Short mmCIF file of C-alpha atoms and ligand atoms in Angstrom, two decimals:
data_model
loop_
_atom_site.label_atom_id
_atom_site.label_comp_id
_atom_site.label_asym_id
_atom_site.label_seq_id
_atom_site.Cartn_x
_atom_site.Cartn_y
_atom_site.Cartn_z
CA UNK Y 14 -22.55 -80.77 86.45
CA UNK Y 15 -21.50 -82.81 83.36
CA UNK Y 16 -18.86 -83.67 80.90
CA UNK Y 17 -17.39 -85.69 78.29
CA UNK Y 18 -14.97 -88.25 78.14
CA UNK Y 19 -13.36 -89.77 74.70
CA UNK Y 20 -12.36 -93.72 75.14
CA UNK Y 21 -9.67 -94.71 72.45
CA UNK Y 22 -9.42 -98.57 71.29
CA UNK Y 23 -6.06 -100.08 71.16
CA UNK Y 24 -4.49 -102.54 69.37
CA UNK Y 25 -1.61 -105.16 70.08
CA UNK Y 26 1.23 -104.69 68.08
CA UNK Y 27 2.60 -107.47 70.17
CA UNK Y 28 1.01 -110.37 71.99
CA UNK Y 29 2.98 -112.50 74.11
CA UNK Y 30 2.48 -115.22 76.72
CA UNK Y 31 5.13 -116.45 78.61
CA UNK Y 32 3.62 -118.47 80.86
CA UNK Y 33 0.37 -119.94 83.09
CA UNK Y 34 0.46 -118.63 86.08
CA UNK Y 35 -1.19 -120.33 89.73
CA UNK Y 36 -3.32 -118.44 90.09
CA UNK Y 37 -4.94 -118.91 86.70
CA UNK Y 38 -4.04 -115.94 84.65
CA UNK Y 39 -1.61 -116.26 81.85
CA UNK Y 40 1.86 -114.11 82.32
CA UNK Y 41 1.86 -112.02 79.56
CA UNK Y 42 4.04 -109.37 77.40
CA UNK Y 43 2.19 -106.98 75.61
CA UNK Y 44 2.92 -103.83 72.99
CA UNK Y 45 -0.25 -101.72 72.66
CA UNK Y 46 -1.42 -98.63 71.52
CA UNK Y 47 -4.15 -96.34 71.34
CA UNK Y 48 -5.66 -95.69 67.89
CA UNK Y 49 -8.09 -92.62 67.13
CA UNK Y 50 -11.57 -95.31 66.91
CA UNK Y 51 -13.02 -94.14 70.23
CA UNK Y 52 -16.46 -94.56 72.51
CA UNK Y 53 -17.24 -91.36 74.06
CA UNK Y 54 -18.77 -91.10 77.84
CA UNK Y 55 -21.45 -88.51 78.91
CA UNK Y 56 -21.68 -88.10 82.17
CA UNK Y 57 -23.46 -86.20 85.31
CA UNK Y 58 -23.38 -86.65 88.82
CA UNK Y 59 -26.97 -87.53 90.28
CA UNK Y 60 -27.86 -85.88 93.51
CA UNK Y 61 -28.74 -89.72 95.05
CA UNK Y 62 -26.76 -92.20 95.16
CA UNK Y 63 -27.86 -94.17 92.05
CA UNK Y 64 -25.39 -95.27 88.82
CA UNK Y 65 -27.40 -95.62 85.99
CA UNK Y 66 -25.45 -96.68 82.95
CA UNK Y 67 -27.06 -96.28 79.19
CA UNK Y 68 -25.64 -97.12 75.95
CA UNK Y 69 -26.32 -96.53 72.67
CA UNK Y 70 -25.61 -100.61 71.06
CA UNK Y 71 -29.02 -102.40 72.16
CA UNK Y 72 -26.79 -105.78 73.07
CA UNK Y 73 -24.56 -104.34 75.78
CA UNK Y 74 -25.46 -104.55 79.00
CA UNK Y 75 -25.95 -101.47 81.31
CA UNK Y 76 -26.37 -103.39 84.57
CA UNK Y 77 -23.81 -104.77 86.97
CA UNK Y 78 -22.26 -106.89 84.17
CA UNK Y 79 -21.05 -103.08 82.04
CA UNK Y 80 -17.39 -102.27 83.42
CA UNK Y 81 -18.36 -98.30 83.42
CA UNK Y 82 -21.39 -99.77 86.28
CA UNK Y 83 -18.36 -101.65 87.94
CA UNK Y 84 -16.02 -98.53 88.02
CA UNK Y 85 -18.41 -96.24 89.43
CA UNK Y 86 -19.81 -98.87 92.10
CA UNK Y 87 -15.95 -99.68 93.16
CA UNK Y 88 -15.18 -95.80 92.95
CA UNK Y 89 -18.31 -94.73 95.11
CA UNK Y 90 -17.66 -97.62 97.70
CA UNK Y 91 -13.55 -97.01 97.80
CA UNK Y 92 -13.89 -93.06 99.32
CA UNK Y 93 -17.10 -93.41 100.49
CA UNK Y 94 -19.23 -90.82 97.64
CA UNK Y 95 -22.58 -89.69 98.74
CA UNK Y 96 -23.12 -88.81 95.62
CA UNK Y 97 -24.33 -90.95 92.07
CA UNK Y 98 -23.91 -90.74 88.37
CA UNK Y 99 -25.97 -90.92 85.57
CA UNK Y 100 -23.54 -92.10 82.77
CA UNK Y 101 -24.37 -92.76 78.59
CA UNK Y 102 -21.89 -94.67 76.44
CA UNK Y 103 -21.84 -93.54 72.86
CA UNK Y 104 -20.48 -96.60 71.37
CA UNK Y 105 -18.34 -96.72 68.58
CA UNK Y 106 -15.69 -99.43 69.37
CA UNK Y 107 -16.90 -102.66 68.16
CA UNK Y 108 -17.78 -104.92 70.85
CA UNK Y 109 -15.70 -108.55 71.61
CA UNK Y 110 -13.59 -107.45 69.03
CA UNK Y 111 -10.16 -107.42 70.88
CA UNK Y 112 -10.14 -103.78 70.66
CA UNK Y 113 -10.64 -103.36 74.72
CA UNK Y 114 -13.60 -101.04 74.19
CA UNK Y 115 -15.48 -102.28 77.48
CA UNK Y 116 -11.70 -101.50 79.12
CA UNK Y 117 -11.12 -98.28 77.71
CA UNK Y 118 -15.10 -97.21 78.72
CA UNK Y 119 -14.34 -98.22 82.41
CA UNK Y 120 -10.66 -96.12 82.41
CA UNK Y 121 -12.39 -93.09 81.17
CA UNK Y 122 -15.40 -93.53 83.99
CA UNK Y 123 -12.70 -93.62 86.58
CA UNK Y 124 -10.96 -90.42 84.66
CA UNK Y 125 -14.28 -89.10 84.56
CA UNK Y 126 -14.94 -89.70 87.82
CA UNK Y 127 -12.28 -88.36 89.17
CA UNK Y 128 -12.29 -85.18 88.13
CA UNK Y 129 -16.41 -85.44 88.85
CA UNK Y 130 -16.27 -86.37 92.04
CA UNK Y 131 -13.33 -84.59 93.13
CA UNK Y 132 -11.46 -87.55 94.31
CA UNK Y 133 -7.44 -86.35 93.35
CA UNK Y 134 -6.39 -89.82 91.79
CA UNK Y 135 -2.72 -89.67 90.18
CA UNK Y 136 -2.68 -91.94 87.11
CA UNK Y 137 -1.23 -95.13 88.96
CA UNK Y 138 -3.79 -94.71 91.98
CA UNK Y 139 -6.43 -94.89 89.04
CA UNK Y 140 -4.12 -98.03 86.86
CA UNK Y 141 -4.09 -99.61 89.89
CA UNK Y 142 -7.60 -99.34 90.35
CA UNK Y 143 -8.73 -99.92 87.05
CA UNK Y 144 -6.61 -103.47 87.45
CA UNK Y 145 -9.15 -104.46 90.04
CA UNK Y 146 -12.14 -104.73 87.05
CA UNK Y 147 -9.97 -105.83 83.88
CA UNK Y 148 -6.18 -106.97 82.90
CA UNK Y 149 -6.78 -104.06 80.35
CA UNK Y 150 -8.14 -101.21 82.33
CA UNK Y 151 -4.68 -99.92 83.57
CA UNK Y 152 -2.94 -99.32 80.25
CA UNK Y 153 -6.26 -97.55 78.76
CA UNK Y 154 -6.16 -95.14 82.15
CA UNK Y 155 -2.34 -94.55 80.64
CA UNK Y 156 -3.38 -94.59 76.51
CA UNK Y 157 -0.43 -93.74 74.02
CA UNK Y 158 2.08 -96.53 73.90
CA UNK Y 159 2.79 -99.18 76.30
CA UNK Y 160 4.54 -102.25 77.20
CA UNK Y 161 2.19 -103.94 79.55
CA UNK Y 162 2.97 -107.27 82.06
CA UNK Y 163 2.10 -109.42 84.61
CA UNK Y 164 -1.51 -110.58 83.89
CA UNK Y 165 -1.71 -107.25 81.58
CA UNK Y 166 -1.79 -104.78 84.61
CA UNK Y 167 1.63 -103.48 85.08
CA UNK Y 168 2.37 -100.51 83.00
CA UNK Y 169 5.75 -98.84 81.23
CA UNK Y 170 4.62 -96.04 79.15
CA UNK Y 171 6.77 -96.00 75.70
CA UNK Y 172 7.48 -93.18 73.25
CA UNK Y 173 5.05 -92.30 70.48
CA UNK Y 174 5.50 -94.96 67.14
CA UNK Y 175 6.00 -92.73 63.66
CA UNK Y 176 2.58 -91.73 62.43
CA UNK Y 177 0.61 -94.83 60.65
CA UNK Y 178 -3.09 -95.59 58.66
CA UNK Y 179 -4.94 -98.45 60.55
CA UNK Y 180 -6.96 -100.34 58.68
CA UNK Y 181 -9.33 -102.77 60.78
CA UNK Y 182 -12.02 -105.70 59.79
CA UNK Y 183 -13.92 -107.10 61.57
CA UNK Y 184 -15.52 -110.38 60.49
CA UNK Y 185 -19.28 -110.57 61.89
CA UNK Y 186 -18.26 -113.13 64.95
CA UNK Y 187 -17.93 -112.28 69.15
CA UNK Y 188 -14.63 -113.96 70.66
CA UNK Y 189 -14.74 -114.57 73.98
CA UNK Y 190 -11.17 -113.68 75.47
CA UNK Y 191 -11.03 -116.25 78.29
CA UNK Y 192 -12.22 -118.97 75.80
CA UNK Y 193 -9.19 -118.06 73.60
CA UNK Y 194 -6.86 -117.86 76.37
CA UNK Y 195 -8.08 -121.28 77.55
CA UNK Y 196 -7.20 -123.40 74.52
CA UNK Y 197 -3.69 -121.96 74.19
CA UNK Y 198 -1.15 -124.40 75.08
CA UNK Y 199 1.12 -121.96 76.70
CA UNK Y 200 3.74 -124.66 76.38
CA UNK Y 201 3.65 -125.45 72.99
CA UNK Y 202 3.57 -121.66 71.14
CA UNK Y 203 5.57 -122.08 67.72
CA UNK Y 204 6.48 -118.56 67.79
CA UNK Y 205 6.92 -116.08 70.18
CA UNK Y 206 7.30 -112.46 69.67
CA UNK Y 207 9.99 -110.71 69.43
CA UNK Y 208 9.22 -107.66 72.31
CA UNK Y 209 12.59 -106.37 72.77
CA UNK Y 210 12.74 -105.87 69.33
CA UNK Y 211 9.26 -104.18 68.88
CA UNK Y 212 10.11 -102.04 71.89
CA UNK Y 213 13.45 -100.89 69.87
CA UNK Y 214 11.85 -100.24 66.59
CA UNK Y 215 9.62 -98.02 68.42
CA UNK Y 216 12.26 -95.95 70.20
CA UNK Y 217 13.92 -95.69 67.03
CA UNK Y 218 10.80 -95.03 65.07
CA UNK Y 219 11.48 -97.07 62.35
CA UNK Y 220 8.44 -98.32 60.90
CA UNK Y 221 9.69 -101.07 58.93
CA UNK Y 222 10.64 -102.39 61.71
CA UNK Y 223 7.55 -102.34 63.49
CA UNK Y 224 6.03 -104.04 60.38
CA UNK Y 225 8.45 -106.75 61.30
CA UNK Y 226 8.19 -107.39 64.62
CA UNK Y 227 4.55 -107.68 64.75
CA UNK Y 228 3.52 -110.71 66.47
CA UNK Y 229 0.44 -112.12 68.50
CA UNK Y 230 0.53 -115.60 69.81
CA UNK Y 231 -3.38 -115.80 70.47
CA UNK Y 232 -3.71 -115.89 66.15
CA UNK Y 233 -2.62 -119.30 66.49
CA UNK Y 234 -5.88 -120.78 68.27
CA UNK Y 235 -7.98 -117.94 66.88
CA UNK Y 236 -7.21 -118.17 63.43
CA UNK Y 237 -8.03 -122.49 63.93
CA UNK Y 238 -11.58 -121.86 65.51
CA UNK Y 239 -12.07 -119.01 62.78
CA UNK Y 240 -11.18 -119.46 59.61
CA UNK Y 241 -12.73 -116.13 58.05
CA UNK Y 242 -9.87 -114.31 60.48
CA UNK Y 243 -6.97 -116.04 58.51
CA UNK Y 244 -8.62 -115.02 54.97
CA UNK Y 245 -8.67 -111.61 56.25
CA UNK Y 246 -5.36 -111.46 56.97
CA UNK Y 247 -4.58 -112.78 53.21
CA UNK Y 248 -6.60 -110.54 51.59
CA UNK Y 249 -5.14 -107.26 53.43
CA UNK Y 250 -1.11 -108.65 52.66
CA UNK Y 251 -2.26 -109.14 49.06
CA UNK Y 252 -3.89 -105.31 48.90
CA UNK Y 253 -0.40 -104.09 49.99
CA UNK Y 254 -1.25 -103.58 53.88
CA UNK Y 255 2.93 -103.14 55.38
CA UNK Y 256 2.42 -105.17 58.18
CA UNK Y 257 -1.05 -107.32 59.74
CA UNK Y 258 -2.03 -108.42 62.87
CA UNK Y 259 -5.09 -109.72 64.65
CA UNK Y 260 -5.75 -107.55 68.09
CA UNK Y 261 -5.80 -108.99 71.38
CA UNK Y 262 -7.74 -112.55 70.90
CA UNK Y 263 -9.65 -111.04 68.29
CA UNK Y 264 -11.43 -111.78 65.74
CA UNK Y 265 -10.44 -107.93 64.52
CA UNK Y 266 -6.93 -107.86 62.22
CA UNK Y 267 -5.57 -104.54 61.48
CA UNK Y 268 -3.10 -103.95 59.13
CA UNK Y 269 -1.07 -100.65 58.93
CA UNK Y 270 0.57 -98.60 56.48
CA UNK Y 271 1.83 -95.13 56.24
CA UNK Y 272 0.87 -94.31 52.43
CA UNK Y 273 -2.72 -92.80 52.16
CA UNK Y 274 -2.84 -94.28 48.56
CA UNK Y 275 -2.21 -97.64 49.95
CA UNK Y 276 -4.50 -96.55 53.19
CA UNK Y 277 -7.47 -96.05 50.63
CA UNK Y 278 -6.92 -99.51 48.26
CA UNK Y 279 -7.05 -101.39 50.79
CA UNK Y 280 -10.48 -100.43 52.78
CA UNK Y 281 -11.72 -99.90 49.63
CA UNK Y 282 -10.67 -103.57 48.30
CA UNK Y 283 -12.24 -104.53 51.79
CA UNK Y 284 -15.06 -103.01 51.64
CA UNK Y 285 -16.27 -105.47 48.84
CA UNK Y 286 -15.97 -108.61 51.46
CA UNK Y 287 -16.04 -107.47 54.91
CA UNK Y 288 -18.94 -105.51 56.42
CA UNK Y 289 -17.40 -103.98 59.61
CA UNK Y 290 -14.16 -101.69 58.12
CA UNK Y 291 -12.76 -98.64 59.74
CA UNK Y 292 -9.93 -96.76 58.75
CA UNK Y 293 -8.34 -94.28 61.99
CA UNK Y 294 -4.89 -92.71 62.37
CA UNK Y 295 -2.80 -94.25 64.97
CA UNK Y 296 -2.61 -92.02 68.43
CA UNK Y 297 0.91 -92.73 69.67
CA UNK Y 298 1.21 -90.08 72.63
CA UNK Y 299 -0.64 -90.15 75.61
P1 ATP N 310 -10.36 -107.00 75.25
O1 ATP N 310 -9.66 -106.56 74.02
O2 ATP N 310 -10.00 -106.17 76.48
O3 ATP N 310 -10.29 -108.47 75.52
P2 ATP N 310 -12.80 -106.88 73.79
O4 ATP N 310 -12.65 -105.72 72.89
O5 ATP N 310 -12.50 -108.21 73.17
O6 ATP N 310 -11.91 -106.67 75.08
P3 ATP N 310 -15.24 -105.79 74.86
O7 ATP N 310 -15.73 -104.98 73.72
O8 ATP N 310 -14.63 -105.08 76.00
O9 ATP N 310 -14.25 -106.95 74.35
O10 ATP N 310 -16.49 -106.66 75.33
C1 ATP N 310 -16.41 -107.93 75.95
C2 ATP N 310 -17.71 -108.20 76.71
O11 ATP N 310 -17.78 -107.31 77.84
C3 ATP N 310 -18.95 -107.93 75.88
O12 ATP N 310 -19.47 -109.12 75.41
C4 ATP N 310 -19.91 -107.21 76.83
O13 ATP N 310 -21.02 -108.00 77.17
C5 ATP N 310 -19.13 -106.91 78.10
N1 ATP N 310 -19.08 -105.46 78.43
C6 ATP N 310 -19.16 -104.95 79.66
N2 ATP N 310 -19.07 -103.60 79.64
C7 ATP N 310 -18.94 -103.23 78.37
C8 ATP N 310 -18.79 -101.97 77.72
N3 ATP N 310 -18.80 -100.81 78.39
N4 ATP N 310 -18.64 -101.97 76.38
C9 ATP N 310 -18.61 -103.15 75.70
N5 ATP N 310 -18.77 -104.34 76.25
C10 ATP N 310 -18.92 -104.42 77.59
#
């Protein structure tokens, strides 16, 4: 038996860190939400035990190192499956983009799984499961809108933002998220976020607010070791994006707008200096 599972990127439309914490993680305050840019899963349960993991981009790994392997291997071991999976990523997210694409393929491999294997999961059995192999992996089980905590794990679903255009770039650069996360002074940030605020415009769907409240305190430390992100950034204010961002620790920036005529001057102005472009609709709703 066999089936399909789609795995939405996200983006931050807030990044916050409050704090380092003791045990080494930053404390963290985090808008995201899903956008329709998505890796899809095929999967079918193997007879043996075996998890064999494929993908369709050469450079990511599909051993133990591939958070779909680390799913199924926690998932099988946790309730004690006699069975195994055979399990190929069609990969459309970019990868170490800030996008959580490795995430969002492990959250639909436990969804996946679940329903596979028969195993009766509610949704915070499998967040709280999906915590165990990334900060991410719990608000990608939940998708739609979310105001995430604690190292990134804890979850409080959020109403769907109005509709919006996403237009991402991608400069032609990996970021490593714990290297980012490492030279932030969490002592020193200029500017914090303003979540509350994000969190209101959202319940009160006002985009222009949104557009203001954006915020990402990672840019800071990205945008010194990368130059090419802060250009970006320029180029899609000056094409008339409403509001930009880079996502998560990056090097992606997305900027979003609700016109379609705006939508289309701007990836089309992008085009022209940035290989890796995508426009997708935001998903807002779980
Ligand atoms: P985040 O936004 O959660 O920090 P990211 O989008 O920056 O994540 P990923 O695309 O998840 O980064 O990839 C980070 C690294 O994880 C890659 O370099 C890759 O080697 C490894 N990885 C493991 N499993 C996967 C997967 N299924 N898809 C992509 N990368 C994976």
């Amino acid at each position: 038996m066999g089936l399909t599972m789609k795995a939405p990127a996200k983006i931050n439309l807030t990044l916050d860190v409050l704090h380092k914490r003791e045990d080494g993680y930053h404390e963290v305050e985090m808008v995201m939400t899903s956008i329709d840019l998505a890796d899809h899963l095929h999967m079918v349960s193997r007879k043996d035990m075996d998890i064999h993991v494929e993908c369709t981009t050469s450079f990511v790994p599909t051993d133990q190192r591939n958070l779909v392997y680390q799913a199924a291997k926690r998932l099988q071991a946790r309730f004690n499956i006699k069975q195994g999976v055979h399990i190929t990523i069609q990969k459309k997210i970019p990868v170490a983009a800030g996008l959580a694409g490795g995430s969002s393929d492990a959250a639909a491999c436990i969804k996946g799984l679940n329903q596979l294997w028969g195993l009766r999961l509610t949704t915070n059995e499998m967040a709280a499961l999906g915590a165990e192999i990334g900060s991410d992996v719990s608000f990608c089980i939940y998708g739609g809108t979310a105001l995430a905590t604690g190292r990134g794990e804890k979850i409080i679903p959020l109403p769907a933002p109005p509709p919006f255009w996403v237009i991402l770039a991608k400069p032609p650069i990996g970021v490593s998220t714990g290297n980012i996360y490492g030279k932030l002074k969490a002592d020193q940030i200029k500017a914090h976020p303003d979540t509350e605020r994000m969190i209101e415009a959202i319940k009160e769907k006002d985009f222009e607010l949104i557009t203001a409240s954006l915020g990402n305190v990672l840019e800071e430390v990205t945008l010194y070791e990368h130059p090419q992100v802060g250009q970006i950034k320029e180029r899609m204010k000056r094409y008339g994006a409403d509001g930009v961002l880079m996502s998560g620790s990056g090097p992606t920036v997305f900027g979003i707008t609700q016109k379609e005529s705006r939508m289309r001057k701007i990836y089309h102005a992008l085009k022209g200096f940035c290989r890796d472009v995508y426009v997708v609709r935001s998903l807002g709703e779980r």
